[in-house]
Coordinates of C-alpha atoms in Angstrom, one line a residue:
Chain A
X13 CA 186.7 167.2 282.0
X14 CA 188.1 163.9 283.4
X15 CA 186.6 164.4 286.9
X16 CA 183.1 165.1 285.3
X17 CA 183.3 161.8 283.2
X18 CA 184.3 160.0 286.4
X19 CA 181.2 161.0 288.2
X20 CA 179.2 160.1 285.2
X21 CA 180.8 156.7 285.3
X22 CA 179.8 156.5 289.1
X23 CA 176.3 157.5 288.4
X24 CA 175.9 155.1 285.6
X25 CA 177.3 152.5 287.6
X26 CA 174.9 153.1 290.6
X27 CA 171.9 153.1 288.2
X28 CA 172.8 149.7 286.5
X29 CA 173.6 148.3 290.0
X30 CA 170.0 149.3 291.0
X31 CA 168.5 147.7 287.7
X32 CA 170.5 144.4 288.5
X33 CA 169.4 144.5 292.2
X34 CA 165.6 144.8 291.0
X35 CA 166.4 141.9 288.5
X36 CA 167.6 139.7 291.5
X37 CA 164.6 140.8 293.6
X38 CA 162.3 139.8 290.6
X39 CA 163.8 136.4 290.3
X40 CA 163.1 135.8 294.0
X41 CA 159.6 136.9 293.6
X42 CA 159.1 135.0 290.5
X43 CA 160.2 131.5 292.0
X44 CA 158.0 132.0 295.1
X45 CA 155.0 133.0 292.7
X46 CA 155.9 129.7 290.8
X47 CA 155.8 127.8 294.1
X48 CA 152.5 129.2 294.9
X49 CA 151.0 128.4 291.6
X50 CA 152.1 124.7 292.0
X51 CA 150.3 124.1 295.3
X52 CA 146.8 122.5 294.6
X53 CA 145.1 122.4 298.0
Chain B
X79 CA 183.9 156.8 314.1
X80 CA 186.6 159.4 314.4
X81 CA 188.7 159.6 311.4
X82 CA 192.4 158.8 311.8
X83 CA 195.1 161.2 310.6
X84 CA 195.7 159.3 307.3
X85 CA 191.9 159.3 306.6
X86 CA 190.1 161.5 304.2
X87 CA 190.7 165.0 305.9
X88 CA 189.7 167.3 302.9
X89 CA 187.4 170.3 303.2
X90 CA 183.8 169.0 302.7
X91 CA 182.5 172.2 301.6
X92 CA 183.9 171.5 297.8
X93 CA 181.9 170.4 295.2
X94 CA 181.6 166.8 294.5
X95 CA 184.0 166.7 291.6
X96 CA 186.6 168.1 293.9
X97 CA 185.8 165.6 296.7
X98 CA 186.1 162.7 294.3
X99 CA 189.6 163.9 293.4
X100 CA 190.8 163.9 296.9
X101 CA 189.2 160.6 297.7
X102 CA 191.7 159.1 295.2
X103 CA 194.6 160.0 297.1
X104 CA 194.1 159.0 300.9
X105 CA 196.0 156.1 302.1
X106 CA 194.7 153.4 304.3
X107 CA 193.2 154.1 307.7
X108 CA 195.2 152.6 310.7
X109 CA 194.5 149.5 312.9
X110 CA 191.1 147.9 312.8
X111 CA 189.3 150.7 311.0
X112 CA 191.3 149.8 307.8
X113 CA 189.5 146.5 307.8
X114 CA 186.1 147.3 309.4
X115 CA 185.5 150.4 307.2
X116 CA 187.5 149.0 304.2
X117 CA 186.5 150.2 300.8
X118 CA 189.6 149.7 298.9
X119 CA 189.4 146.5 296.6
X120 CA 192.9 145.2 297.5
X121 CA 191.9 145.4 301.3
X122 CA 188.4 143.6 300.7
X123 CA 190.0 141.1 298.4
X124 CA 192.7 140.3 301.1
X125 CA 189.9 139.8 303.5
X126 CA 187.9 137.5 301.3
X127 CA 190.9 135.5 300.5
X128 CA 191.9 135.1 304.3
X129 CA 188.1 134.4 305.2
X130 CA 188.1 131.7 302.4
X131 CA 191.3 130.2 303.8
X132 CA 189.8 129.8 307.4
X133 CA 186.8 128.3 306.0
X134 CA 188.8 126.0 303.8
X135 CA 190.6 124.9 307.0
X136 CA 187.3 124.7 308.9
X137 CA 185.6 122.6 306.2
X138 CA 188.6 120.6 305.8
X139 CA 188.7 119.6 309.3
X140 CA 185.1 118.4 309.0
X141 CA 186.4 116.2 306.1
X142 CA 189.1 114.8 308.2
X143 CA 186.4 113.9 310.7
X144 CA 184.5 112.1 307.8
X145 CA 187.4 110.2 306.6
X146 CA 188.3 109.3 310.0
X147 CA 184.9 107.7 310.5
X148 CA 185.2 106.0 307.2
X149 CA 188.8 104.8 307.8
X150 CA 187.6 101.2 308.9
X151 CA 184.1 99.7 308.7
X152 CA 181.9 100.1 311.8
X153 CA 180.7 103.2 313.7
X154 CA 183.7 104.9 315.3
X155 CA 182.9 108.2 316.9
X156 CA 180.3 109.8 314.8
X157 CA 176.7 108.4 314.9
X158 CA 174.6 108.5 311.6
X159 CA 173.0 111.8 312.6
X160 CA 176.3 113.5 313.3
X161 CA 178.0 112.0 310.3
X162 CA 175.3 113.5 308.2
X163 CA 175.6 117.0 309.9
X164 CA 179.4 116.7 309.1
X165 CA 178.8 116.1 305.5
X166 CA 176.2 118.8 305.3
X167 CA 178.3 121.3 307.1
X168 CA 181.4 120.5 305.3
X169 CA 179.7 121.0 301.8
X170 CA 178.0 124.3 303.0
X171 CA 181.1 125.8 304.3
X172 CA 183.2 124.5 301.2
X173 CA 180.8 125.8 298.7
X174 CA 179.6 129.1 300.2
X175 CA 182.5 129.8 302.4
X176 CA 185.7 128.7 300.8
X177 CA 185.5 128.4 297.0
X178 CA 183.0 131.2 296.2
X179 CA 184.6 133.8 298.6
X180 CA 187.9 132.8 297.3
X181 CA 186.9 133.8 293.7
X182 CA 185.4 136.9 294.9
X183 CA 188.6 137.7 296.7
X184 CA 190.5 137.2 293.4
X185 CA 188.1 139.2 291.5
X186 CA 188.3 142.1 293.9
X187 CA 192.0 142.1 293.8
X188 CA 192.4 141.6 289.9
X189 CA 189.3 142.9 288.0
X190 CA 190.2 146.6 288.8
X191 CA 193.7 146.1 287.9
X192 CA 192.9 144.2 284.8
X193 CA 190.4 146.7 283.3
X194 CA 192.6 149.6 284.4
X195 CA 190.1 151.2 287.0
X196 CA 191.3 152.7 290.3
X197 CA 188.8 150.6 292.4
X198 CA 185.7 148.7 292.3
X199 CA 182.5 150.7 291.1
X200 CA 180.8 150.6 294.5
X201 CA 183.4 150.4 297.1
X202 CA 180.9 150.7 300.1
X203 CA 178.6 147.9 299.0
X204 CA 181.9 145.9 298.6
X205 CA 182.5 146.4 302.2
X206 CA 178.9 145.2 303.1
X207 CA 179.1 142.2 300.7
X208 CA 182.2 141.1 302.6
X209 CA 181.1 141.9 306.3
X210 CA 177.8 139.8 305.7
X211 CA 179.9 136.6 305.5
X212 CA 181.5 136.2 308.8
X213 CA 178.1 136.7 310.4
X214 CA 176.5 134.3 308.0
X215 CA 179.1 131.5 308.8
X216 CA 179.2 132.2 312.6
X217 CA 175.5 131.7 312.5
X218 CA 175.9 128.5 310.3
X219 CA 178.7 127.0 312.7
X220 CA 176.7 127.9 315.8
X221 CA 174.1 125.2 314.6
X222 CA 176.5 122.7 315.7
X223 CA 175.8 123.8 319.3
X224 CA 171.9 124.1 319.3
X225 CA 169.4 121.2 320.4
X226 CA 168.8 118.8 317.5
X227 CA 172.2 119.6 315.8
X228 CA 173.1 121.3 312.7
X229 CA 171.3 120.6 309.4
X230 CA 172.0 116.8 308.3
X231 CA 169.9 116.7 305.2
X232 CA 172.8 117.4 302.8
X233 CA 173.8 120.7 301.2
X234 CA 170.8 120.3 298.9
X235 CA 168.5 121.0 302.0
X236 CA 165.9 118.5 300.5
X237 CA 162.3 118.4 302.4
X238 CA 160.9 116.6 304.1
X239 CA 164.3 115.5 305.7
X240 CA 165.4 119.0 306.3
X241 CA 162.3 120.1 308.0
X242 CA 163.3 117.5 310.7
X243 CA 166.0 119.9 311.7
X244 CA 165.9 121.2 315.2
X245 CA 166.3 124.8 316.4
X246 CA 169.1 125.0 313.8
X247 CA 166.7 125.4 310.9
X248 CA 165.9 128.8 311.0
X249 CA 169.7 129.8 311.6
X250 CA 170.8 127.8 308.6
X251 CA 167.9 129.4 306.4
X252 CA 169.0 132.9 307.7
X253 CA 172.7 132.1 307.0
X254 CA 171.9 131.0 303.5
X255 CA 170.0 134.2 302.9
X256 CA 172.9 136.3 304.2
X257 CA 175.3 134.5 301.8
X258 CA 173.1 134.8 298.9
X259 CA 172.7 138.7 299.7
X260 CA 176.4 138.8 299.9
X261 CA 177.0 137.0 296.6
X262 CA 174.4 139.1 294.7
X263 CA 176.0 142.4 295.9
X264 CA 179.4 141.1 294.9
X265 CA 178.1 139.8 291.6
X266 CA 176.5 143.4 290.9
X267 CA 179.8 145.1 291.8
X268 CA 181.8 143.0 289.3
X269 CA 179.3 143.7 286.5
X270 CA 179.2 147.4 287.1
X271 CA 183.0 147.7 287.6
X272 CA 183.6 145.8 284.2
X273 CA 180.7 147.7 282.3
X274 CA 181.4 151.1 283.6
X275 CA 185.1 151.4 284.8
X276 CA 187.1 150.1 282.1
X277 CA 190.1 152.1 280.8
X278 CA 189.9 153.8 277.4
X279 CA 190.6 151.4 274.7
X280 CA 189.6 148.5 276.7
X281 CA 187.0 146.9 274.7
X282 CA 185.0 143.9 275.8
X283 CA 187.1 141.5 273.5
X284 CA 190.4 142.7 274.7
X285 CA 189.5 142.0 278.4
X286 CA 191.7 139.4 280.0
X287 CA 189.9 136.0 280.2
X288 CA 189.8 136.0 284.0
X289 CA 187.8 139.3 283.8
X290 CA 185.6 137.7 281.1
X291 CA 184.8 134.6 283.0
X292 CA 184.1 136.5 286.1
X293 CA 181.7 138.8 284.1
X294 CA 179.6 135.8 282.9
X295 CA 179.9 134.2 286.4
X296 CA 178.5 137.4 288.0
X297 CA 175.4 137.2 285.6
X298 CA 174.9 133.8 286.7
X299 CA 175.1 134.7 290.3
X300 CA 172.4 137.4 289.9
X301 CA 170.0 135.0 288.0
X302 CA 170.2 132.1 290.5
X303 CA 171.0 133.3 294.0
X304 CA 167.6 134.6 294.3
X305 CA 166.1 131.3 293.4
X306 CA 167.9 129.6 296.3
X307 CA 166.6 132.4 298.5
X308 CA 163.0 131.7 297.2
X309 CA 163.5 128.1 297.9
X310 CA 164.7 128.2 301.5
X311 CA 162.1 131.1 302.0
X312 CA 159.6 128.4 301.1
X313 CA 161.1 125.9 303.4
X314 CA 160.9 128.3 306.1
X315 CA 157.1 129.0 305.7
X316 CA 156.5 125.4 305.2
X317 CA 158.1 124.9 308.6
X318 CA 156.7 127.8 310.7
X319 CA 153.8 129.4 308.8
X320 CA 151.8 126.4 307.8
X321 CA 152.3 126.6 304.1
X322 CA 152.8 123.4 302.2
X323 CA 155.0 124.3 299.2
X324 CA 156.8 120.8 299.5
X325 CA 154.3 118.8 301.4
X326 CA 152.0 116.5 299.4
X327 CA 149.5 116.3 302.2
X328 CA 148.6 120.0 301.6
X329 CA 148.7 119.8 297.8
X330 CA 152.5 120.8 297.4
X331 CA 155.2 118.6 296.2
X332 CA 158.6 117.7 297.6
X333 CA 159.9 117.1 294.2
X334 CA 159.2 120.8 293.3
X335 CA 161.9 121.7 295.9
X336 CA 164.4 119.5 294.0
X337 CA 163.4 121.2 290.7
X338 CA 163.8 124.6 292.2
X339 CA 167.0 123.8 294.1
X340 CA 168.8 122.4 291.1
X341 CA 167.8 125.4 288.8
X342 CA 170.0 127.2 291.2
X343 CA 172.2 124.1 292.0
X344 CA 173.5 123.4 288.4
X345 CA 174.4 127.1 287.5
X346 CA 176.1 127.1 291.0
X347 CA 178.5 124.5 289.7
X348 CA 179.5 126.8 286.8
X349 CA 179.8 129.7 289.3
X350 CA 182.6 127.7 291.0
X351 CA 184.4 126.7 287.8
X352 CA 184.0 129.5 285.3
X353 CA 186.4 131.9 287.1
X354 CA 188.8 128.6 287.4
X355 CA 188.7 128.5 283.6
X356 CA 189.6 132.2 283.6
X357 CA 192.5 131.7 285.9
X358 CA 193.8 128.8 283.7
X359 CA 193.5 130.8 280.6
X360 CA 195.7 133.5 282.2
X361 CA 198.4 131.1 283.3
X362 CA 199.0 128.7 280.5
X363 CA 199.8 131.3 278.1
X364 CA 202.2 132.9 280.2
X365 CA 204.2 129.9 281.1
X366 CA 203.9 128.5 277.6
X367 CA 205.1 131.9 276.3
X368 CA 202.5 132.1 273.6
X369 CA 199.3 134.0 273.3
X370 CA 196.3 132.2 274.2
X371 CA 195.1 130.1 271.4
X372 CA 191.3 131.1 270.4
X373 CA 190.6 133.9 272.6
X374 CA 187.2 134.8 271.0
X375 CA 186.2 130.9 270.9
X376 CA 187.2 130.8 274.7
X377 CA 184.8 133.7 275.3
X378 CA 182.1 132.3 273.2
X379 CA 182.6 128.9 274.9
X380 CA 182.3 130.3 278.4
X381 CA 179.0 132.2 277.4
X382 CA 177.7 128.9 275.9
X383 CA 178.5 126.9 279.1
X384 CA 176.6 129.6 281.1
X385 CA 173.7 129.3 278.9
X386 CA 173.4 125.5 278.8
X387 CA 173.8 125.5 282.7
X388 CA 170.2 126.7 282.9
X389 CA 168.8 124.0 280.9
X390 CA 170.3 120.8 282.5
X391 CA 169.2 121.0 286.1
X392 CA 167.1 117.9 286.2
X393 CA 170.1 115.5 285.5
X394 CA 170.5 115.7 289.3
X395 CA 167.0 114.1 289.6
X396 CA 166.8 111.2 287.0
X397 CA 165.6 108.9 289.7
X398 CA 162.8 110.9 290.7
X399 CA 160.5 109.4 288.2
X400 CA 160.4 112.1 285.4
X401 CA 158.6 111.4 282.1
X402 CA 161.0 109.7 279.6
X403 CA 160.9 112.7 277.3
X404 CA 162.2 114.9 280.1
X405 CA 165.0 112.5 280.9
X406 CA 166.1 112.4 277.2
X407 CA 166.0 116.1 277.0
X408 CA 168.1 116.8 280.1
X409 CA 170.5 113.8 279.1
X410 CA 171.0 115.4 275.7
X411 CA 171.4 118.9 277.0
X412 CA 173.8 117.7 279.6
X413 CA 176.1 116.0 276.9
X414 CA 176.1 119.2 274.8
X415 CA 178.0 121.0 277.7
X416 CA 180.9 118.7 276.6
X417 CA 181.4 120.7 273.3
X418 CA 182.2 124.1 274.7
X419 CA 184.1 122.6 277.5
X420 CA 186.1 120.4 274.8
X421 CA 186.7 123.7 273.1
X422 CA 188.3 125.1 276.1
X423 CA 190.4 122.0 276.7
X424 CA 191.5 122.0 273.2
X425 CA 192.4 125.6 273.3
X426 CA 194.6 125.3 276.3
X427 CA 196.4 122.3 274.8
X428 CA 196.9 124.3 271.5
X429 CA 198.4 127.0 273.6
X430 CA 200.9 124.9 274.9
X431 CA 201.6 123.3 271.4
X432 CA 205.2 124.3 270.3
X433 CA 205.2 126.8 273.3
X434 CA 208.5 127.5 275.5
X435 CA 206.9 125.7 278.5
X436 CA 208.3 126.1 282.0
X437 CA 206.8 124.5 285.0
X438 CA 206.6 127.1 287.9
X439 CA 204.0 126.4 290.6
X440 CA 201.2 128.3 289.0
X441 CA 201.9 126.3 285.7
X442 CA 202.0 122.9 287.7
X443 CA 198.6 123.6 289.2
X444 CA 197.1 124.8 286.0
X445 CA 198.2 121.6 284.1
X446 CA 197.2 119.3 286.9
X447 CA 193.7 121.3 286.7
X448 CA 193.6 120.6 282.9
X449 CA 194.2 116.8 283.4
X450 CA 192.1 116.1 286.6
X451 CA 189.2 118.5 286.0
X452 CA 188.9 116.7 282.4
X453 CA 188.5 113.2 284.5
X454 CA 185.7 114.9 286.5
X455 CA 184.3 116.1 283.2
X456 CA 184.4 112.6 281.7
X457 CA 182.8 110.9 284.9
X458 CA 180.2 113.7 284.5
X459 CA 179.4 112.5 281.2
X460 CA 179.1 109.0 282.5
X461 CA 176.5 110.3 284.9
X462 CA 174.6 112.1 282.4
X463 CA 173.6 108.9 280.8
X464 CA 170.0 108.1 282.2
X465 CA 170.1 104.3 282.5
X466 CA 173.8 104.5 283.8
X467 CA 172.8 107.2 286.3
X468 CA 170.1 104.8 287.6
X469 CA 172.9 102.6 288.7
X470 CA 175.4 105.3 290.0
X471 CA 172.9 107.7 291.6
X472 CA 173.6 108.4 295.1
X473 CA 176.6 106.3 295.2
X474 CA 180.5 107.2 295.9
X475 CA 181.0 107.4 292.0
X476 CA 178.9 110.7 292.4
X477 CA 181.0 111.9 295.2
X478 CA 184.3 111.2 293.3
X479 CA 182.8 113.0 290.3
X480 CA 182.0 116.1 291.9
X481 CA 185.1 116.2 294.1
X482 CA 187.3 115.8 291.1
X483 CA 185.6 118.9 289.4
X484 CA 186.0 120.9 292.7
X485 CA 189.1 120.0 294.5
X486 CA 191.8 119.6 291.7
X487 CA 189.3 121.6 289.6
X488 CA 188.3 124.8 291.3
X489 CA 190.5 124.6 294.5
X490 CA 193.7 123.9 292.5
X491 CA 192.8 126.9 290.1
X492 CA 192.7 129.1 293.3
X493 CA 196.1 127.8 294.5
X494 CA 197.3 128.3 290.9
X495 CA 195.9 132.0 291.1
X496 CA 197.5 132.7 294.3
X497 CA 201.0 131.4 293.3
X498 CA 200.5 133.5 290.2
X499 CA 199.5 136.7 291.6
X500 CA 200.8 136.7 295.3
X501 CA 204.1 138.3 294.3
X502 CA 202.2 141.1 292.5
X503 CA 200.0 141.5 295.8
X504 CA 202.8 141.2 298.5
X505 CA 205.7 142.5 296.7
X506 CA 207.7 139.3 297.5
X507 CA 208.5 136.1 295.8
X508 CA 207.7 132.9 297.8
X509 CA 210.0 129.8 298.2
X510 CA 209.7 128.1 294.7
X511 CA 211.0 124.6 296.2
X512 CA 208.4 124.8 298.8
X513 CA 205.7 125.6 296.6
X514 CA 206.5 122.6 294.3
X515 CA 206.6 120.4 297.1
X516 CA 203.1 121.6 298.0
X517 CA 201.9 120.9 294.6
X518 CA 203.3 117.6 294.3
X519 CA 202.1 116.2 297.5
X520 CA 198.6 117.8 296.7
X521 CA 198.4 116.5 293.3
X522 CA 199.5 112.9 294.6
X523 CA 197.4 112.8 297.7
X524 CA 194.1 114.2 296.0
X525 CA 194.3 111.3 293.6
X526 CA 194.9 108.7 296.4
X527 CA 191.9 110.5 298.2
X528 CA 189.3 110.5 295.3
X529 CA 190.3 108.1 292.5
X530 CA 189.3 105.1 294.8
X531 CA 185.9 106.5 295.3
X532 CA 185.2 105.6 291.8
X533 CA 185.6 102.0 292.4
X534 CA 183.6 102.2 295.6
X535 CA 180.6 103.8 293.9
X536 CA 180.8 101.3 290.9
X537 CA 180.8 98.7 293.6
X538 CA 177.7 100.0 295.0
X539 CA 178.8 101.9 298.2
X540 CA 176.1 104.5 298.8
X541 CA 176.7 108.1 299.9
X542 CA 176.1 109.6 303.4
X543 CA 176.5 106.6 305.5
X544 CA 179.2 106.4 308.4
X545 CA 179.5 102.5 308.3
X546 CA 179.8 100.1 305.4
X547 CA 180.0 96.6 304.3
X548 CA 183.5 95.0 304.7
X549 CA 183.8 94.6 300.9
X550 CA 184.5 98.4 300.7
X551 CA 187.2 98.5 303.5
X552 CA 190.2 98.5 301.4
X553 CA 189.5 101.4 299.2
X554 CA 187.9 103.5 302.0
X555 CA 191.3 102.9 304.0
X556 CA 193.3 104.1 300.9
X557 CA 191.2 107.2 300.5
X558 CA 191.3 108.2 304.0
X559 CA 194.9 108.0 304.0
X560 CA 194.8 110.2 301.0
X561 CA 192.6 112.6 302.7
X562 CA 194.7 113.0 305.9
X563 CA 198.0 113.5 303.5
X564 CA 196.0 116.1 301.5
X565 CA 194.7 117.9 304.6
X566 CA 198.1 118.0 306.3
X567 CA 199.7 119.2 303.1
X568 CA 197.4 122.4 302.9
X569 CA 199.4 123.5 306.4
X570 CA 202.3 123.9 304.0
X571 CA 200.3 126.3 301.7
X572 CA 199.2 128.3 304.9
X573 CA 202.9 128.5 305.8
X574 CA 204.3 129.7 302.3
X575 CA 201.4 132.4 302.1
X576 CA 202.3 133.6 305.7
X577 CA 206.0 133.8 305.1
X578 CA 205.6 135.4 301.6
X579 CA 203.3 138.2 303.0
X580 CA 205.7 138.8 305.8
X581 CA 208.8 139.2 303.6
X582 CA 211.3 137.6 301.3
X583 CA 212.9 138.2 298.0
X584 CA 211.7 141.4 296.2
X585 CA 209.3 140.8 293.1
X586 CA 209.8 142.8 290.1
X587 CA 206.6 144.6 288.4
X588 CA 206.4 141.8 285.8
X589 CA 207.0 139.0 288.5
X590 CA 207.5 136.5 285.9
X591 CA 210.0 138.4 283.7
X592 CA 211.4 135.9 281.4
X593 CA 207.7 134.7 280.5
X594 CA 206.7 138.3 279.8
X595 CA 203.0 137.9 281.2
X596 CA 200.4 140.2 279.4
X597 CA 197.9 142.2 281.0
X598 CA 197.4 145.7 282.7
X599 CA 198.2 144.3 286.3
X600 CA 201.8 143.6 285.1
X601 CA 202.2 147.4 284.5
X602 CA 201.9 148.3 288.0
X603 CA 204.8 147.7 290.5
X604 CA 204.9 144.9 292.9
X605 CA 203.4 145.2 295.3
X606 CA 200.6 146.9 293.6
X607 CA 199.9 150.6 294.8
X608 CA 196.8 151.2 297.1
X609 CA 194.8 152.7 294.3
X610 CA 195.5 150.7 291.3
X611 CA 195.2 153.4 288.3
X612 CA 194.7 156.8 289.4
X613 CA 195.0 157.8 285.9
X614 CA 193.4 155.5 283.5
X615 CA 195.8 153.9 281.1
X616 CA 195.3 153.8 277.6
X617 CA 194.9 150.5 275.9
X618 CA 196.0 150.3 272.4

């Protein structure tokens, strides 16, 4: 039983890590978009 | 890529669960593979700490050059461009190469042990997080050798000045990207380890303060490192691809860079100090022989500081000509930070109140943190006042302020942490007398080095100049002597750590037996076993 829950924890950790990585990418994209929106050529 | 005899030799035809069970029991690989392919949190933690020490000495050497140049008036051996290169590289190396990796190293060592986990949740990503750093800093240091020299616009990389950098510019930008990727992966690992790997019974509000402060720091990192990456990407496209994000001639605005940079930069300050708060919150209760006063308040104060760090960034830019209402807002929000910080300082003091205090090296560094960081906090409050900042901006007063926060603040806390946990890591006790000498010399010299810089700043000495008016000569001389003394003293630290790792008196499991420290890490033997908790401990 404990092994199964270990694997569950690992899976959950990987899924959460992916979500956090996407959030980080989102911030990156958002700030470049903000930069683009502020240029008035 | 051949496996060594001690590596994972089990039958790979087994199911995943069975494989996982075996993985828990193999020992370290032999030779260079142990470090290159490291997935163990202790090995990676050690590599982070050693890397950080090398960077600390490299950045420190640059500081020695800076203080040698400023020892007496007149240009000695660094022309203005090289001087500014030195200050820029010193800052980038100390911030991204010394302080941040040191805290990540401490996190790697301590978080799995403090939450009762066998290792970090994502060990392979942990390996990648670390190994990006040597490449990033090799690239950054190589900028010293390319035509045009290394970046000289300050660690803030403000355009248009930074765009005048020669061939080093894309190297520096790429190095910053690598550091950012490393930090983000490290932060993700910390969050998922804490959120998914805690031992049964280890609820969030039972976690040690060091783990708590790192959890909050990790969220800050994920929020702001991509912002820095975005800012330097825009610098890169402005330089090479004809965009005009920060060029008024093309409809852009250089001040926008400052806003974006400091939206990263101010939380970055807290990224470097919140884990320090965590370290001090571990050490003061141990050596006061009392539980931490106001544990919940400490957690909420840390979270409040993290929140406020997102709404104060423009206090770095009061002299750029913001609307008055903006200046008022950022002045007030900055002053608000004094409230949760005051809660912390009060709680540390109250923890000591009527405690049975002893002054071992970790406690000496933690107490000196308490006094000297508070001086940095107060000079920060002075700088938060808009009309006052108009006078102090870009003077040595600012240099004195942030060095008080970062050196006797962040760096003293790292030294406190090393002196607190090194016997647990190495299994040996260090030479107490030498460590106390290291403390006293550091504490005296750091004040000789930085306190006179307040006077220089108030008298009007600007930052980032290799030469100065003779009216500033005396205090610059004193400051440089303090700098050389502080720099030399750190060689003693290297000696103490080296000899302790190599051997010495055996440390017990609790290390500080008569102080009876609390926390799961002290339930493990010293040195801590290769895998921390193969069976999850029950936390009551």
